[in-house]
PDB file of C-alpha atoms in Angstrom:
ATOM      1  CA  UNK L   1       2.058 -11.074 -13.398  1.00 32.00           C
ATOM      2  CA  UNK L   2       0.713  -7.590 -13.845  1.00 36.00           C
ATOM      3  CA  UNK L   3      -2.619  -9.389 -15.341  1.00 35.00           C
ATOM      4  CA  UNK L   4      -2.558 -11.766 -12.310  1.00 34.00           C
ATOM      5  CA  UNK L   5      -2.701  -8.970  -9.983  1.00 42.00           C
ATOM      6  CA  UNK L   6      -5.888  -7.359 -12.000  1.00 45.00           C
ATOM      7  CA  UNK L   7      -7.759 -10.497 -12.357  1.00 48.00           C
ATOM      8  CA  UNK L   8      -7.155 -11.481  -8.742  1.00 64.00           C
ATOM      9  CA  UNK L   9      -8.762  -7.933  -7.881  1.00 69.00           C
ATOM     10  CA  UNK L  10     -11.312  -8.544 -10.645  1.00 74.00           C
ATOM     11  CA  UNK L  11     -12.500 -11.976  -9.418  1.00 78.00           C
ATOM     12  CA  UNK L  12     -13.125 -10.837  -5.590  1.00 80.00           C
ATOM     13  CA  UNK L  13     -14.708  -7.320  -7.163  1.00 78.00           C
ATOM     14  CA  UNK L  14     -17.245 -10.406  -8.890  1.00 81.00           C
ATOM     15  CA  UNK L  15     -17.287 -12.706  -6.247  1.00 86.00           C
ATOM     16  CA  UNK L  16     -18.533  -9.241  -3.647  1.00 84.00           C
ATOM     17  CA  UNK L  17     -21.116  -7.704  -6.851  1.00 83.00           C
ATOM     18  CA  UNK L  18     -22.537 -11.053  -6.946  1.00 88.00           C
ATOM     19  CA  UNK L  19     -22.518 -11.597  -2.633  1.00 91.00           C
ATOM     20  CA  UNK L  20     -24.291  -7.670  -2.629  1.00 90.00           C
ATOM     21  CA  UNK L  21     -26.744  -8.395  -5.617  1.00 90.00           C
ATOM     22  CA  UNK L  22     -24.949  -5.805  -7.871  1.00 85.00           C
ATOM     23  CA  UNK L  23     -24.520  -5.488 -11.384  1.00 83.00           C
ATOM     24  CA  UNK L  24     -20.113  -5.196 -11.959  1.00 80.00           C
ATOM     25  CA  UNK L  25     -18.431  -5.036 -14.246  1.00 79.00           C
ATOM     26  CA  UNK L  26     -14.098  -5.188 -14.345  1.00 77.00           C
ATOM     27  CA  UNK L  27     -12.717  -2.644 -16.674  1.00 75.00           C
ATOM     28  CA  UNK L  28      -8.926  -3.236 -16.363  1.00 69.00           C
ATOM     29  CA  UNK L  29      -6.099  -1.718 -18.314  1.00 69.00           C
ATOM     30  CA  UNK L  30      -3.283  -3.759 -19.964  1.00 67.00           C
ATOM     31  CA  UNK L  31      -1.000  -2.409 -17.245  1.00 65.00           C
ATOM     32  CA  UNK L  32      -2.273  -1.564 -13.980  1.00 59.00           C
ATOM     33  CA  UNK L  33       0.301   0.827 -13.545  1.00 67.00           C
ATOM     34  CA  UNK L  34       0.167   2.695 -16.543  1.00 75.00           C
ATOM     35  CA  UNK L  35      -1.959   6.343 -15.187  1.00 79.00           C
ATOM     36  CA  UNK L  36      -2.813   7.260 -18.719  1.00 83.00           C
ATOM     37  CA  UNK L  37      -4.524   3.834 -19.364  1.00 83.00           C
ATOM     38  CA  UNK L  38      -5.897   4.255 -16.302  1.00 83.00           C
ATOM     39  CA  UNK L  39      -7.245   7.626 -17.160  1.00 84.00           C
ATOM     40  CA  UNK L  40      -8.206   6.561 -20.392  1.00 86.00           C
ATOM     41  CA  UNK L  41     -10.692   3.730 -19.057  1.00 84.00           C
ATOM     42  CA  UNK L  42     -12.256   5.710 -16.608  1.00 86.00           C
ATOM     43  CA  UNK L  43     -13.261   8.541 -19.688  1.00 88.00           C
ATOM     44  CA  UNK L  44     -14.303   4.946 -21.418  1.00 86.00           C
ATOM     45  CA  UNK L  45     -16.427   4.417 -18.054  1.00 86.00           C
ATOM     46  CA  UNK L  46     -18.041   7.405 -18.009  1.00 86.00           C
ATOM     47  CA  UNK L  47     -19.258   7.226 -21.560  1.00 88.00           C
ATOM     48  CA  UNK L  48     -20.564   3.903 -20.976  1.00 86.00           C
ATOM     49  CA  UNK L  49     -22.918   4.882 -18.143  1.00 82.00           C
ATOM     50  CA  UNK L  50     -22.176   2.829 -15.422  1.00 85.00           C
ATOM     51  CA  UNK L  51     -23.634   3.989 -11.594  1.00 88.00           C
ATOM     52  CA  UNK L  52     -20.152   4.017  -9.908  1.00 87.00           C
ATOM     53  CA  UNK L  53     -17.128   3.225  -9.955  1.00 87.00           C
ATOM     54  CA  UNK L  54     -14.031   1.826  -7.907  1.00 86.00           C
ATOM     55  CA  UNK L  55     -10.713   2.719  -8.714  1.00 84.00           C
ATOM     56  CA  UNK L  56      -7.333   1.624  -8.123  1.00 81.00           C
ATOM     57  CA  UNK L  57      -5.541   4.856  -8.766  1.00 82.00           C
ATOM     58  CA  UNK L  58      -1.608   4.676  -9.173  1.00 79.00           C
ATOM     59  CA  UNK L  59      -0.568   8.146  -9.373  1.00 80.00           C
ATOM     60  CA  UNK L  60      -1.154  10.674  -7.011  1.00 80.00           C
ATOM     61  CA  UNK L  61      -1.216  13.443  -9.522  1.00 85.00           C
ATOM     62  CA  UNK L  62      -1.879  12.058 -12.691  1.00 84.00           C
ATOM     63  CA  UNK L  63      -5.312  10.100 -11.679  1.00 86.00           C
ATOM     64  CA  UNK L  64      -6.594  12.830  -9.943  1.00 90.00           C
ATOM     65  CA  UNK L  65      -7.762  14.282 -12.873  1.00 90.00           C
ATOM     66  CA  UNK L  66      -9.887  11.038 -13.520  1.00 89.00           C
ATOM     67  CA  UNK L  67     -11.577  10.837 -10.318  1.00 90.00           C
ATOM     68  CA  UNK L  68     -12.241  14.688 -10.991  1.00 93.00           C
ATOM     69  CA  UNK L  69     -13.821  13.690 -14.599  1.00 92.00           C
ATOM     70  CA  UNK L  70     -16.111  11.214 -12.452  1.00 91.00           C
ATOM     71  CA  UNK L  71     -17.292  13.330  -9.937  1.00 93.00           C
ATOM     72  CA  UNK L  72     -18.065  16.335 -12.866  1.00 94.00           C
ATOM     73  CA  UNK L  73     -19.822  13.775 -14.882  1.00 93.00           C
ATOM     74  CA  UNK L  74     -21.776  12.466 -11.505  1.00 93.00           C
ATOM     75  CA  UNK L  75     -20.238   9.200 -11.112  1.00 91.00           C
ATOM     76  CA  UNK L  76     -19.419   8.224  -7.889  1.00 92.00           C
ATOM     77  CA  UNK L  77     -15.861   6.807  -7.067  1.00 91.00           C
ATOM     78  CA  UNK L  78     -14.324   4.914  -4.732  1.00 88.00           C
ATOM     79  CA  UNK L  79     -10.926   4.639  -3.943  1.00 86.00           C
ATOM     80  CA  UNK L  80      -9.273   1.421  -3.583  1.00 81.00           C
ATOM     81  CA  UNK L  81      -5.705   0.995  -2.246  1.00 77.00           C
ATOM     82  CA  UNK L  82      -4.296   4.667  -2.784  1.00 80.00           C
ATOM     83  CA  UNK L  83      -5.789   7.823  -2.589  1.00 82.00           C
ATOM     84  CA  UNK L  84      -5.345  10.903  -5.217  1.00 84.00           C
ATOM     85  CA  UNK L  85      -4.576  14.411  -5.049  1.00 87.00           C
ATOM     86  CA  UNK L  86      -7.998  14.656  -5.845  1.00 91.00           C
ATOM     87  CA  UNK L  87     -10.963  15.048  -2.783  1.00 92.00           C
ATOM     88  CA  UNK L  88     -13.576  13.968  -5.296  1.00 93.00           C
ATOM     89  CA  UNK L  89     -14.344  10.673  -3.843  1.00 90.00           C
ATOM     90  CA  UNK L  90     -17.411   9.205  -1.787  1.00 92.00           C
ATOM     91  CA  UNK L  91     -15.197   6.558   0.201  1.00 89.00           C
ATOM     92  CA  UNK L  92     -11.653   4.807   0.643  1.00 87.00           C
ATOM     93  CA  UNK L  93     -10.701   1.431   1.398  1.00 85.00           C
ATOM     94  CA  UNK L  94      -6.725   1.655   1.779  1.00 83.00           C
ATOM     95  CA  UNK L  95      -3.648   0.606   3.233  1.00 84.00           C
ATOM     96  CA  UNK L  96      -1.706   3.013   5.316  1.00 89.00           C
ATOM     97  CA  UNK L  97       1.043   2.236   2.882  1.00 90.00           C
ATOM     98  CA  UNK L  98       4.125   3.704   4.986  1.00 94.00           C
ATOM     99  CA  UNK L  99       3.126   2.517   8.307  1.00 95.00           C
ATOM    100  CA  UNK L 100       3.043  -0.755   5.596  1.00 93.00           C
ATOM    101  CA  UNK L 101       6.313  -0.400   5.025  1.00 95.00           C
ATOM    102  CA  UNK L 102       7.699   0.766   8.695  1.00 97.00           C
ATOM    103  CA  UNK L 103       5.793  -2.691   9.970  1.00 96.00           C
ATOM    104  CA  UNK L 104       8.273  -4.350   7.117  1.00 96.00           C
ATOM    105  CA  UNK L 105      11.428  -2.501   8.394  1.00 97.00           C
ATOM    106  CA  UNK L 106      10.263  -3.890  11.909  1.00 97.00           C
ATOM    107  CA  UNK L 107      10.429  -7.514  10.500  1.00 96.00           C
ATOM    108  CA  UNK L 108      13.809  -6.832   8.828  1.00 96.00           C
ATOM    109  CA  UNK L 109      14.891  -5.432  12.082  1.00 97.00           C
ATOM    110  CA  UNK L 110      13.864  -8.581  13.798  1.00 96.00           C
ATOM    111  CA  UNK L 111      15.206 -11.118  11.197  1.00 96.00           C
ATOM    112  CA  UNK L 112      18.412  -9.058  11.051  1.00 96.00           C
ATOM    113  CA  UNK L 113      18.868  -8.789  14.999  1.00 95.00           C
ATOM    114  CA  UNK L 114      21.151  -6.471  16.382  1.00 91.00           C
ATOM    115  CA  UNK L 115      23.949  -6.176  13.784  1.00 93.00           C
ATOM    116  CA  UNK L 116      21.713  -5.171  11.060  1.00 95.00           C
ATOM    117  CA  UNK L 117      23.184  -5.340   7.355  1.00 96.00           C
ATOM    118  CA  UNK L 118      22.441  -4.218   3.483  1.00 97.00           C
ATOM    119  CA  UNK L 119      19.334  -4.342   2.154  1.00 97.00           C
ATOM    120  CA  UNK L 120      18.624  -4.109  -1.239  1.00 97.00           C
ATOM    121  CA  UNK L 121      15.097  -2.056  -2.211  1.00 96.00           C
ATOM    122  CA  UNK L 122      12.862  -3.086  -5.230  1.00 93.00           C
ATOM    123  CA  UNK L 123      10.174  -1.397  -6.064  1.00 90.00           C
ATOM    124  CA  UNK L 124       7.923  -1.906  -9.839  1.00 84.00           C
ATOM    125  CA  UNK L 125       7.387   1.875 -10.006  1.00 81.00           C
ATOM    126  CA  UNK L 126       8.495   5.292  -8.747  1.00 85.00           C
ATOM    127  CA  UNK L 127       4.946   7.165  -9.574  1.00 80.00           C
ATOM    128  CA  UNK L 128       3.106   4.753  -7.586  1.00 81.00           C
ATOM    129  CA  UNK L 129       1.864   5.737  -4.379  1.00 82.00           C
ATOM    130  CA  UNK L 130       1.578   3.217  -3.057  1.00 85.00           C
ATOM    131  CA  UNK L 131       5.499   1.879  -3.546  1.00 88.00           C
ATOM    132  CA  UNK L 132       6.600   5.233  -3.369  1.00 90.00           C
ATOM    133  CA  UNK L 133       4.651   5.524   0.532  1.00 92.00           C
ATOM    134  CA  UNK L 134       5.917   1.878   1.409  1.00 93.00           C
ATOM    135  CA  UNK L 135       9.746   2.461   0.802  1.00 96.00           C
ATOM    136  CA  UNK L 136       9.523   5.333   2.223  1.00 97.00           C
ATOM    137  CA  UNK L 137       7.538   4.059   5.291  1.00 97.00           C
ATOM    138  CA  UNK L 138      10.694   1.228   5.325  1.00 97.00           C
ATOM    139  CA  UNK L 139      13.506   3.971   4.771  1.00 97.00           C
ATOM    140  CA  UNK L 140      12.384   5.987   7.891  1.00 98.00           C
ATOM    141  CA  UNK L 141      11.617   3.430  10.068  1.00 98.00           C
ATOM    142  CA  UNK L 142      15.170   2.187   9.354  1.00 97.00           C
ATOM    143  CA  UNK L 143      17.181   5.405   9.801  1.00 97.00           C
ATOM    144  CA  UNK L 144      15.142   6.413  12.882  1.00 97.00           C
ATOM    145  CA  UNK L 145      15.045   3.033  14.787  1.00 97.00           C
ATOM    146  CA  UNK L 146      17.176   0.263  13.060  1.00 97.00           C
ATOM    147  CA  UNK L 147      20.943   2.494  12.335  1.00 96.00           C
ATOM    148  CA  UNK L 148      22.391  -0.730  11.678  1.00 97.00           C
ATOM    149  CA  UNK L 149      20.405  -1.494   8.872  1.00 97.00           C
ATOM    150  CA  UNK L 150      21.723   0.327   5.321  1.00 97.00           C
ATOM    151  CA  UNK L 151      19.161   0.698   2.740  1.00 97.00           C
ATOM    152  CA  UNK L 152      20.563   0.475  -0.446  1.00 97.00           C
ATOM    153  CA  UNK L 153      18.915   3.027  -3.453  1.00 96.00           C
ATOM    154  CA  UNK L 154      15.705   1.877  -4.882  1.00 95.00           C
ATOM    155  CA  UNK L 155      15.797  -0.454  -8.036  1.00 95.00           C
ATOM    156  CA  UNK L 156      12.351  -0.064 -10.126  1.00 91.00           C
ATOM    157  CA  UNK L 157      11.384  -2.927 -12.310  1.00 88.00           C
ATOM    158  CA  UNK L 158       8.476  -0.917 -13.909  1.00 82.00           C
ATOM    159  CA  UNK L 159       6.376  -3.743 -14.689  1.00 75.00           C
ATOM    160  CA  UNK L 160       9.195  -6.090 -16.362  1.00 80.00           C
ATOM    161  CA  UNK L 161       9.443  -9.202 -14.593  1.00 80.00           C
ATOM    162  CA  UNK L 162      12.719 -10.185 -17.041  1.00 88.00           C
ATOM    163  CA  UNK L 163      14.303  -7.045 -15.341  1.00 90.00           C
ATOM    164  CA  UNK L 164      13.490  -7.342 -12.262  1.00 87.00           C
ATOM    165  CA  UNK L 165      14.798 -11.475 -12.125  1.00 88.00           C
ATOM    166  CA  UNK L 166      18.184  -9.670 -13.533  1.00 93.00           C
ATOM    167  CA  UNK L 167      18.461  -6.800 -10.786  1.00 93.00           C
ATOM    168  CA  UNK L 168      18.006  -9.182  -8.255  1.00 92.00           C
ATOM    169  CA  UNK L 169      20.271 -11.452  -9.655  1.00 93.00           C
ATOM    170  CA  UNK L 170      22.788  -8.859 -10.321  1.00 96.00           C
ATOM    171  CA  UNK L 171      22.187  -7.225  -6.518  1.00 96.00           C
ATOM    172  CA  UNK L 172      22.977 -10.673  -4.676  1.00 95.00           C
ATOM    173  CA  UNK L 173      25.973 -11.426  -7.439  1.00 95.00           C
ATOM    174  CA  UNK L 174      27.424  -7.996  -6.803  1.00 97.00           C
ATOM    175  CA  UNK L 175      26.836  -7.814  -3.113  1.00 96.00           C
ATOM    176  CA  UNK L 176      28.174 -10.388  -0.900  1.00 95.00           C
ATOM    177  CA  UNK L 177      27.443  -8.140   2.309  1.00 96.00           C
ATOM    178  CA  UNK L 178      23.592  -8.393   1.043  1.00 96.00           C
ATOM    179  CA  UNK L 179      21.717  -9.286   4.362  1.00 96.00           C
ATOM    180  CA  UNK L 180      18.095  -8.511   2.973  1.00 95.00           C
ATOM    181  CA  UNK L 181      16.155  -7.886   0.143  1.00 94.00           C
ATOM    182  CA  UNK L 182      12.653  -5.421   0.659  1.00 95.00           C
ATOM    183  CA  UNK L 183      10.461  -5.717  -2.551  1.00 91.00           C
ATOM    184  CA  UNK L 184       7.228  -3.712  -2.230  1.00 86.00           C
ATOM    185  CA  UNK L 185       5.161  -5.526  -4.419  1.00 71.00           C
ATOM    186  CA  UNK L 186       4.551  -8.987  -5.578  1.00 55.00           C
ATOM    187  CA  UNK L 187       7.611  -9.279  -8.911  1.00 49.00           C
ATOM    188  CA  UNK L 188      10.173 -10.458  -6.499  1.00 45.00           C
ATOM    189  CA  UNK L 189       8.149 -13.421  -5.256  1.00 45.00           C
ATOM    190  CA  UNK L 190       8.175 -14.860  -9.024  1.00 42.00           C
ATOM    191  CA  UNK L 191      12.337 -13.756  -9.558  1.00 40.00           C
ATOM    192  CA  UNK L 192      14.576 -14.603  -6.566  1.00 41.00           C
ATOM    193  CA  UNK L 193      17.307 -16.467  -7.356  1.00 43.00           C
ATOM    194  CA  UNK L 194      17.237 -19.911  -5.129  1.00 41.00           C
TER     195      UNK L 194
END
């Protein structure tokens, strides 16, 4: 699934370089999550000599020093989806990943009604920002307007769609007061349990 999620990112990158008349090219990491592969293609990338470059950075921290390595070589980057701790980028196109998740705690809210319940939290990994931002977004929104709602701890999956099937399986087995489950990213889609 982690492969589906790159080429699906890959293919509209292509479809929008071939829409604009520009050269593109997808350089994509065995795991999309994995910062250091991440890191490691854009030093590939920069060697290469390519004009630009857009980025899906993962970690706030850890892929800062990439876009930094960019922007010293003179490669413009552009963020896509999360930002970094780094300032060394010429433009943005995210989600505002915890207003993301406080829109999701809304729609729990509503699907709950009134008396709330349990909610189990799955998440693929806790350096992320953006699953870090989007449980938390969820989190707050619950505590501050939905009381009745209990979010359970956060279960991370990192990338193993085997584990994830079995914590879900395993939450819902263990749980009978379960009333919701809020997955930040796509793993759970492929896993519930009918």
């Amino acid at each position: 699934r982690d492969r589906l999620r790159s080429r699906g990112l890959g293919d509209v990158y292509k479809r929008q370089c071939k829409e604009y008349g520009v050269e593109g090219t997808v350089v994509a990491p065995s795991t999309y999550h994995d910062s250091a592969q991440i890191n490691n293609a854009m030093s590939q990338i920069i060697s290469t000599g390519y004009d630009a470059v857009v980025m899906c950075p993962q970690d706030y921290d850890a892929n800062a020093s990439a876009i930094d390595e960019a922007y010293n070589a003179g490669l413009p980057v552009i963020c896509l989806d999360s930002l970094t701790a780094s300032e060394n980028y010429i433009t943005s196109i995210c989600t505002d990943n915890k207003a993301a998740g406080a829109e999701a705690a809304d729609k729990m809210a509503e699907l709950l009604g009134e008396n709330g319940g349990k909610v189990a939290v799955f998440a693929n990994d806790p350096q992320a920002v953006s699953d870090v931002d989007r449980i938390q977004g969820f989190v707050d929104r619950c505590k501050e307007k939905y009381p009745a709602i209990e979010c359970m701890d956060v279960q991370y999956y990192n990338n193993d769609l085997n584990r994830c099937s079995t914590q879900v399986s395993d939450t819902i087995t263990a749980n009978a007061d379960l009333a919701g489950l809020f997955c930040v990213n796509n793993c759970l889609l492929y896993t519930s349990p009918s």
